[in-house]
Amino acid sequence: MNRPSVCSSSSSSSDGSSSNTKAWIVHGIVAGVAIAVAVGARAYLGRFGKFRSRVVGIIPARFASSRFQGKPLVHILGKPMIQRTWERAKLAATLDHIVVATDDDKIAECCRGFGAHVIMTSESCRNGTERCNEALQKLEKKYDIVVNIQGDEPLIEPEIIDGVVKALQAAPDAVFSTAVTSLKPEDAFDPNRVKCVVDNRGYAIYFSRGLIPFNKSGEVNPQFPYLLHLGIQSYDSKFLKIYPELQPTPLQLEEDLEQLKVLENGYKMKVIKVDHEAHGVDTPEDVEKIESYMRERNLY
């Protein structure tokens, strides 16, 4: 993905100004709509007790990966990892339907083999969020919330899925919700473990591959409650439709974290803290670790 140019030639300055004006107008309209939706949602909640009630879980999966080629199909104690993720998602009480969204025939064949509903998406999707959006457009039924369930969390608790859904239902001013847990000291400087900071109302401030907050000593403070971002997030379906139209943002590109594009564009993101021992699979070495963990606890 090319980074946006910082400087432009004088010959294109008027076009750039026009584009920026249009962009601000679009964001102004979206912000106005978001406020109206929030006000309307509160009224709706008061009258009927329901808001964003129709929920679909989507597991985006791709074969190509710079860190771990074919990761969704790697076997964990005899089952493909994506099957284990799908089986865990099936236990969530808030999901009305679950699909796998992929651009790979091998993944599609595997998933259909264990009974999953598969939606084929294009290879042009730049991340899991865009793949979820494309899959959403191809579904016949309409949904209010889309849960992006990362396929590399094969031990994700269904209660966490339910938690992010309920958090978004209870926060009409937010368009996005996600979950965090306590960060282990040994993961503090691992760039594959994304960290998060939140405000005192439970809304996200920032995500980073580096340790945040970072103190003057440059060392981990054992007394500070650092937070680890978990690979699950839910979106208001209306917001998800406009997400691909938002241009990549500087922080998103620098950290390579898609959720930063949401924050940089001024949208609110609700965060819940859960008690979860994260077992994300980012490298081949992680497979051995998670299999050892599962054997110790008879999780077959």
mmCIF file of C-alpha atoms in Angstrom, residues 3-264:
data_model
loop_
_atom_site.group_PDB
_atom_site.id
_atom_site.type_symbol
_atom_site.label_atom_id
_atom_site.label_comp_id
_atom_site.label_asym_id
_atom_site.label_seq_id
_atom_site.Cartn_x
_atom_site.Cartn_y
_atom_site.Cartn_z
ATOM 1 C CA ARG A 3 1.749 6.023 1.617
ATOM 2 C CA PRO A 4 -0.079 9.248 0.815
ATOM 3 C CA SER A 5 2.191 12.012 -0.436
ATOM 4 C CA VAL A 6 2.990 14.656 2.163
ATOM 5 C CA CYS A 7 3.863 17.352 -0.363
ATOM 6 C CA SER A 8 2.100 18.168 -3.611
ATOM 7 C CA SER A 9 3.177 20.256 -6.566
ATOM 8 C CA SER A 10 1.871 23.783 -6.971
ATOM 9 C CA SER A 11 0.038 22.811 -10.126
ATOM 10 C CA SER A 12 -2.223 20.489 -8.146
ATOM 11 C CA SER A 13 -2.733 22.703 -5.100
ATOM 12 C CA SER A 14 -6.201 23.867 -6.086
ATOM 13 C CA ASP A 15 -7.309 20.298 -6.765
ATOM 14 C CA GLY A 16 -5.903 19.253 -3.387
ATOM 15 C CA SER A 17 -7.725 22.095 -1.671
ATOM 16 C CA SER A 18 -10.952 21.103 -3.386
ATOM 17 C CA SER A 19 -10.459 17.465 -2.387
ATOM 18 C CA ASN A 20 -9.743 18.427 1.213
ATOM 19 C CA THR A 21 -12.855 20.608 1.293
ATOM 20 C CA LYS A 22 -14.948 17.748 -0.040
ATOM 21 C CA ALA A 23 -13.406 15.380 2.502
ATOM 22 C CA TRP A 24 -14.269 17.716 5.374
ATOM 23 C CA ILE A 25 -17.804 18.079 4.065
ATOM 24 C CA VAL A 26 -18.179 14.292 3.919
ATOM 25 C CA HIS A 27 -16.830 13.883 7.454
ATOM 26 C CA GLY A 28 -19.125 16.670 8.650
ATOM 27 C CA ILE A 29 -22.117 14.900 7.186
ATOM 28 C CA VAL A 30 -21.049 11.560 8.692
ATOM 29 C CA ALA A 31 -20.482 13.182 12.090
ATOM 30 C CA GLY A 32 -23.920 14.785 11.911
ATOM 31 C CA VAL A 33 -25.477 11.471 11.022
ATOM 32 C CA ALA A 34 -23.617 9.799 13.913
ATOM 33 C CA ILE A 35 -25.005 12.364 16.370
ATOM 34 C CA ALA A 36 -28.504 11.933 14.984
ATOM 35 C CA VAL A 37 -28.169 8.160 15.210
ATOM 36 C CA ALA A 38 -26.986 8.406 18.818
ATOM 37 C CA VAL A 39 -29.930 10.627 19.809
ATOM 38 C CA GLY A 40 -32.383 8.439 17.942
ATOM 39 C CA ALA A 41 -30.868 5.304 19.395
ATOM 40 C CA ARG A 42 -31.326 6.515 22.943
ATOM 41 C CA ALA A 43 -34.977 7.234 22.221
ATOM 42 C CA TYR A 44 -35.358 3.838 20.576
ATOM 43 C CA LEU A 45 -33.743 2.107 23.534
ATOM 44 C CA GLY A 46 -36.103 3.882 25.891
ATOM 45 C CA ARG A 47 -39.203 2.866 23.954
ATOM 46 C CA PHE A 48 -38.434 -0.646 22.809
ATOM 47 C CA GLY A 49 -35.367 -1.850 24.760
ATOM 48 C CA LYS A 50 -33.638 -2.972 21.551
ATOM 49 C CA PHE A 51 -30.876 -1.410 19.484
ATOM 50 C CA ARG A 52 -28.576 -2.949 16.893
ATOM 51 C CA SER A 53 -30.229 -6.292 17.569
ATOM 52 C CA ARG A 54 -29.334 -8.270 14.423
ATOM 53 C CA VAL A 55 -25.765 -9.558 14.644
ATOM 54 C CA VAL A 56 -23.560 -11.517 12.249
ATOM 55 C CA GLY A 57 -20.121 -12.908 13.031
ATOM 56 C CA ILE A 58 -17.603 -12.914 10.177
ATOM 57 C CA ILE A 59 -14.272 -14.749 10.257
ATOM 58 C CA PRO A 60 -12.015 -13.162 7.604
ATOM 59 C CA ALA A 61 -9.340 -15.531 6.326
ATOM 60 C CA ARG A 62 -6.574 -15.305 3.753
ATOM 61 C CA PHE A 63 -3.915 -17.814 2.787
ATOM 62 C CA ALA A 64 -1.121 -15.362 2.003
ATOM 63 C CA SER A 65 0.671 -13.905 5.005
ATOM 64 C CA SER A 66 4.071 -12.300 5.403
ATOM 65 C CA ARG A 67 4.569 -13.902 8.812
ATOM 66 C CA PHE A 68 2.793 -17.251 8.453
ATOM 67 C CA GLN A 69 1.743 -18.578 5.048
ATOM 68 C CA GLY A 70 -1.448 -20.653 5.147
ATOM 69 C CA LYS A 71 -2.086 -19.876 8.801
ATOM 70 C CA PRO A 72 -5.884 -20.517 8.814
ATOM 71 C CA LEU A 73 -5.341 -24.126 7.693
ATOM 72 C CA VAL A 74 -2.569 -25.043 10.123
ATOM 73 C CA HIS A 75 -3.641 -27.959 12.316
ATOM 74 C CA ILE A 76 -3.895 -27.499 16.058
ATOM 75 C CA LEU A 77 -4.240 -30.877 17.744
ATOM 76 C CA GLY A 78 -5.794 -32.412 14.655
ATOM 77 C CA LYS A 79 -8.153 -29.626 13.549
ATOM 78 C CA PRO A 80 -7.574 -26.658 11.226
ATOM 79 C CA MET A 81 -7.195 -23.502 13.288
ATOM 80 C CA ILE A 82 -10.055 -21.780 11.477
ATOM 81 C CA GLN A 83 -12.362 -24.673 12.383
ATOM 82 C CA ARG A 84 -11.504 -24.262 16.060
ATOM 83 C CA THR A 85 -12.250 -20.532 15.835
ATOM 84 C CA TRP A 86 -15.572 -21.232 14.082
ATOM 85 C CA GLU A 87 -16.572 -23.801 16.705
ATOM 86 C CA ARG A 88 -15.869 -21.324 19.506
ATOM 87 C CA ALA A 89 -17.845 -18.591 17.733
ATOM 88 C CA LYS A 90 -20.829 -20.934 17.381
ATOM 89 C CA LEU A 91 -21.139 -20.905 21.178
ATOM 90 C CA ALA A 92 -21.739 -17.135 21.349
ATOM 91 C CA ALA A 93 -25.312 -16.308 22.333
ATOM 92 C CA THR A 94 -25.494 -12.940 20.544
ATOM 93 C CA LEU A 95 -24.650 -14.112 17.016
ATOM 94 C CA ASP A 96 -27.563 -14.776 14.672
ATOM 95 C CA HIS A 97 -25.305 -16.135 11.933
ATOM 96 C CA ILE A 98 -21.608 -16.893 11.293
ATOM 97 C CA VAL A 99 -19.740 -16.870 7.992
ATOM 98 C CA VAL A 100 -16.168 -17.286 6.814
ATOM 99 C CA ALA A 101 -15.016 -14.651 4.309
ATOM 100 C CA THR A 102 -12.051 -15.659 2.150
ATOM 101 C CA ASP A 103 -10.474 -15.211 -1.273
ATOM 102 C CA ASP A 104 -8.770 -18.610 -1.205
ATOM 103 C CA ASP A 105 -10.280 -21.794 -2.661
ATOM 104 C CA LYS A 106 -8.360 -24.085 -0.293
ATOM 105 C CA ILE A 107 -9.690 -22.263 2.757
ATOM 106 C CA ALA A 108 -13.213 -22.236 1.298
ATOM 107 C CA GLU A 109 -13.141 -25.989 0.618
ATOM 108 C CA CYS A 110 -11.850 -26.719 4.111
ATOM 109 C CA CYS A 111 -14.522 -24.568 5.773
ATOM 110 C CA ARG A 112 -17.379 -26.004 3.753
ATOM 111 C CA GLY A 113 -16.102 -29.427 4.794
ATOM 112 C CA PHE A 114 -16.839 -28.770 8.472
ATOM 113 C CA GLY A 115 -20.159 -27.040 7.746
ATOM 114 C CA ALA A 116 -19.346 -23.333 7.657
ATOM 115 C CA HIS A 117 -21.140 -20.829 5.431
ATOM 116 C CA VAL A 118 -18.443 -19.413 3.144
ATOM 117 C CA ILE A 119 -18.530 -16.147 1.203
ATOM 118 C CA MET A 120 -15.876 -15.623 -1.443
ATOM 119 C CA THR A 121 -14.335 -12.153 -1.438
ATOM 120 C CA SER A 122 -11.910 -10.402 -3.757
ATOM 121 C CA GLU A 123 -8.130 -10.408 -3.436
ATOM 122 C CA SER A 124 -8.153 -6.608 -3.335
ATOM 123 C CA CYS A 125 -9.266 -6.441 0.311
ATOM 124 C CA ARG A 126 -6.467 -4.678 2.189
ATOM 125 C CA ASN A 127 -7.371 -5.980 5.645
ATOM 126 C CA GLY A 128 -9.887 -8.018 7.586
ATOM 127 C CA THR A 129 -12.261 -5.097 8.054
ATOM 128 C CA GLU A 130 -12.590 -4.544 4.313
ATOM 129 C CA ARG A 131 -13.107 -8.285 3.830
ATOM 130 C CA CYS A 132 -15.902 -8.210 6.417
ATOM 131 C CA ASN A 133 -17.514 -5.300 4.594
ATOM 132 C CA GLU A 134 -17.450 -7.091 1.246
ATOM 133 C CA ALA A 135 -18.937 -10.223 2.806
ATOM 134 C CA LEU A 136 -21.650 -8.140 4.482
ATOM 135 C CA GLN A 137 -22.724 -6.720 1.106
ATOM 136 C CA LYS A 138 -23.140 -10.256 -0.261
ATOM 137 C CA LEU A 139 -25.360 -11.486 2.566
ATOM 138 C CA GLU A 140 -29.063 -11.627 1.758
ATOM 139 C CA LYS A 141 -30.194 -10.746 5.271
ATOM 140 C CA LYS A 142 -29.533 -7.327 6.799
ATOM 141 C CA TYR A 143 -27.581 -7.000 10.038
ATOM 142 C CA ASP A 144 -27.035 -4.128 12.481
ATOM 143 C CA ILE A 145 -23.725 -5.303 13.939
ATOM 144 C CA VAL A 146 -20.846 -7.149 12.318
ATOM 145 C CA VAL A 147 -18.362 -8.952 14.573
ATOM 146 C CA ASN A 148 -14.909 -9.419 13.072
ATOM 147 C CA ILE A 149 -13.647 -12.641 14.675
ATOM 148 C CA GLN A 150 -9.944 -13.105 14.036
ATOM 149 C CA GLY A 151 -9.220 -16.639 12.869
ATOM 150 C CA ASP A 152 -5.914 -16.748 14.744
ATOM 151 C CA GLU A 153 -7.568 -16.790 18.201
ATOM 152 C CA PRO A 154 -8.701 -20.456 18.293
ATOM 153 C CA LEU A 155 -9.425 -20.337 22.031
ATOM 154 C CA ILE A 156 -11.486 -17.142 22.016
ATOM 155 C CA GLU A 157 -14.205 -17.327 24.653
ATOM 156 C CA PRO A 158 -17.775 -16.908 23.362
ATOM 157 C CA GLU A 159 -18.387 -14.626 26.346
ATOM 158 C CA ILE A 160 -15.903 -12.138 24.876
ATOM 159 C CA ILE A 161 -17.773 -12.140 21.571
ATOM 160 C CA ASP A 162 -21.006 -11.491 23.465
ATOM 161 C CA GLY A 163 -19.261 -8.787 25.479
ATOM 162 C CA VAL A 164 -18.152 -6.667 22.520
ATOM 163 C CA VAL A 165 -21.613 -6.978 20.958
ATOM 164 C CA LYS A 166 -23.360 -5.828 24.133
ATOM 165 C CA ALA A 167 -20.843 -2.999 24.559
ATOM 166 C CA LEU A 168 -21.697 -1.629 21.115
ATOM 167 C CA GLN A 169 -25.415 -2.044 21.736
ATOM 168 C CA ALA A 170 -25.073 -0.035 24.955
ATOM 169 C CA ALA A 171 -22.984 2.773 23.396
ATOM 170 C CA PRO A 172 -24.955 4.428 20.585
ATOM 171 C CA ASP A 173 -22.298 7.150 20.257
ATOM 172 C CA ALA A 174 -19.718 4.501 19.263
ATOM 173 C CA VAL A 175 -19.399 2.804 15.883
ATOM 174 C CA PHE A 176 -16.832 0.206 16.938
ATOM 175 C CA SER A 177 -16.144 -1.963 19.985
ATOM 176 C CA THR A 178 -13.303 -4.252 20.949
ATOM 177 C CA ALA A 179 -11.737 -6.057 23.916
ATOM 178 C CA VAL A 180 -8.514 -5.894 25.893
ATOM 179 C CA THR A 181 -6.943 -7.947 28.639
ATOM 180 C CA SER A 182 -3.947 -7.588 30.938
ATOM 181 C CA LEU A 183 -0.584 -7.513 29.161
ATOM 182 C CA LYS A 184 2.025 -10.032 30.269
ATOM 183 C CA PRO A 185 5.432 -8.471 31.063
ATOM 184 C CA GLU A 186 7.168 -10.781 28.582
ATOM 185 C CA ASP A 187 4.941 -9.416 25.784
ATOM 186 C CA ALA A 188 5.660 -5.762 26.525
ATOM 187 C CA PHE A 189 8.052 -5.230 23.616
ATOM 188 C CA ASP A 190 6.643 -7.820 21.211
ATOM 189 C CA PRO A 191 5.378 -5.908 18.128
ATOM 190 C CA ASN A 192 2.936 -8.735 17.374
ATOM 191 C CA ARG A 193 1.140 -7.989 20.654
ATOM 192 C CA VAL A 194 -0.828 -4.781 20.161
ATOM 193 C CA LYS A 195 -1.239 -2.527 23.189
ATOM 194 C CA CYS A 196 -4.102 -0.170 23.972
ATOM 195 C CA VAL A 197 -4.843 2.808 26.211
ATOM 196 C CA VAL A 198 -8.384 3.880 27.127
ATOM 197 C CA ASP A 199 -10.003 6.887 28.772
ATOM 198 C CA ASN A 200 -11.899 6.816 32.058
ATOM 199 C CA ARG A 201 -15.208 6.178 30.242
ATOM 200 C CA GLY A 202 -13.948 3.066 28.484
ATOM 201 C CA TYR A 203 -13.291 4.550 25.042
ATOM 202 C CA ALA A 204 -10.091 3.872 23.117
ATOM 203 C CA ILE A 205 -7.435 6.591 22.995
ATOM 204 C CA TYR A 206 -4.725 4.796 21.023
ATOM 205 C CA PHE A 207 -3.323 1.434 19.894
ATOM 206 C CA SER A 208 0.342 0.656 19.284
ATOM 207 C CA ARG A 209 2.764 -2.150 18.575
ATOM 208 C CA GLY A 210 5.090 -0.460 21.023
ATOM 209 C CA LEU A 211 4.601 -0.309 24.772
ATOM 210 C CA ILE A 212 2.063 2.358 25.759
ATOM 211 C CA PRO A 213 2.155 4.314 27.897
ATOM 212 C CA PHE A 214 5.956 4.539 27.777
ATOM 213 C CA ASN A 215 7.699 6.006 30.822
ATOM 214 C CA LYS A 216 10.949 7.973 31.139
ATOM 215 C CA SER A 217 12.922 4.999 32.438
ATOM 216 C CA GLY A 218 12.241 3.027 29.269
ATOM 217 C CA GLU A 219 11.394 -0.022 31.379
ATOM 218 C CA VAL A 220 8.207 -1.923 32.139
ATOM 219 C CA ASN A 221 6.526 -0.636 35.291
ATOM 220 C CA PRO A 222 5.295 -3.766 37.123
ATOM 221 C CA GLN A 223 2.706 -1.658 38.950
ATOM 222 C CA PHE A 224 1.042 -0.277 35.818
ATOM 223 C CA PRO A 225 -1.986 -2.089 34.303
ATOM 224 C CA TYR A 226 -0.868 -2.282 30.663
ATOM 225 C CA LEU A 227 -3.529 -3.526 28.247
ATOM 226 C CA LEU A 228 -3.259 -6.059 25.423
ATOM 227 C CA HIS A 229 -5.642 -5.728 22.477
ATOM 228 C CA LEU A 230 -7.483 -8.934 21.596
ATOM 229 C CA GLY A 231 -8.225 -9.917 18.005
ATOM 230 C CA ILE A 232 -11.956 -9.282 18.050
ATOM 231 C CA GLN A 233 -13.930 -6.192 17.132
ATOM 232 C CA SER A 234 -17.486 -5.293 16.231
ATOM 233 C CA TYR A 235 -18.814 -2.529 14.010
ATOM 234 C CA ASP A 236 -22.066 -0.749 13.386
ATOM 235 C CA SER A 237 -22.946 -2.084 9.931
ATOM 236 C CA LYS A 238 -23.641 1.401 8.543
ATOM 237 C CA PHE A 239 -20.172 2.537 9.577
ATOM 238 C CA LEU A 240 -18.595 -0.599 8.134
ATOM 239 C CA LYS A 241 -19.998 0.305 4.714
ATOM 240 C CA ILE A 242 -18.167 3.654 4.668
ATOM 241 C CA TYR A 243 -14.943 2.353 6.247
ATOM 242 C CA PRO A 244 -13.303 1.383 2.913
ATOM 243 C CA GLU A 245 -14.011 4.876 1.562
ATOM 244 C CA LEU A 246 -11.954 6.500 4.327
ATOM 245 C CA GLN A 247 -8.440 7.168 3.109
ATOM 246 C CA PRO A 248 -5.536 5.454 4.906
ATOM 247 C CA THR A 249 -4.252 7.648 7.725
ATOM 248 C CA PRO A 250 -0.648 8.385 8.801
ATOM 249 C CA LEU A 251 -0.838 6.580 12.144
ATOM 250 C CA GLN A 252 -2.607 3.602 10.602
ATOM 251 C CA LEU A 253 0.132 3.256 8.011
ATOM 252 C CA GLU A 254 2.976 3.769 10.468
ATOM 253 C CA GLU A 255 1.707 1.212 13.007
ATOM 254 C CA ASP A 256 -0.009 -1.026 10.413
ATOM 255 C CA LEU A 257 -3.115 -1.147 12.606
ATOM 256 C CA GLU A 258 -6.460 -0.731 10.869
ATOM 257 C CA GLN A 259 -8.317 0.402 13.993
ATOM 258 C CA LEU A 260 -6.240 3.598 14.054
ATOM 259 C CA LYS A 261 -8.001 4.795 10.905
ATOM 260 C CA VAL A 262 -11.223 4.758 12.910
ATOM 261 C CA LEU A 263 -9.761 6.884 15.704
ATOM 262 C CA GLU A 264 -7.916 9.276 13.378
#
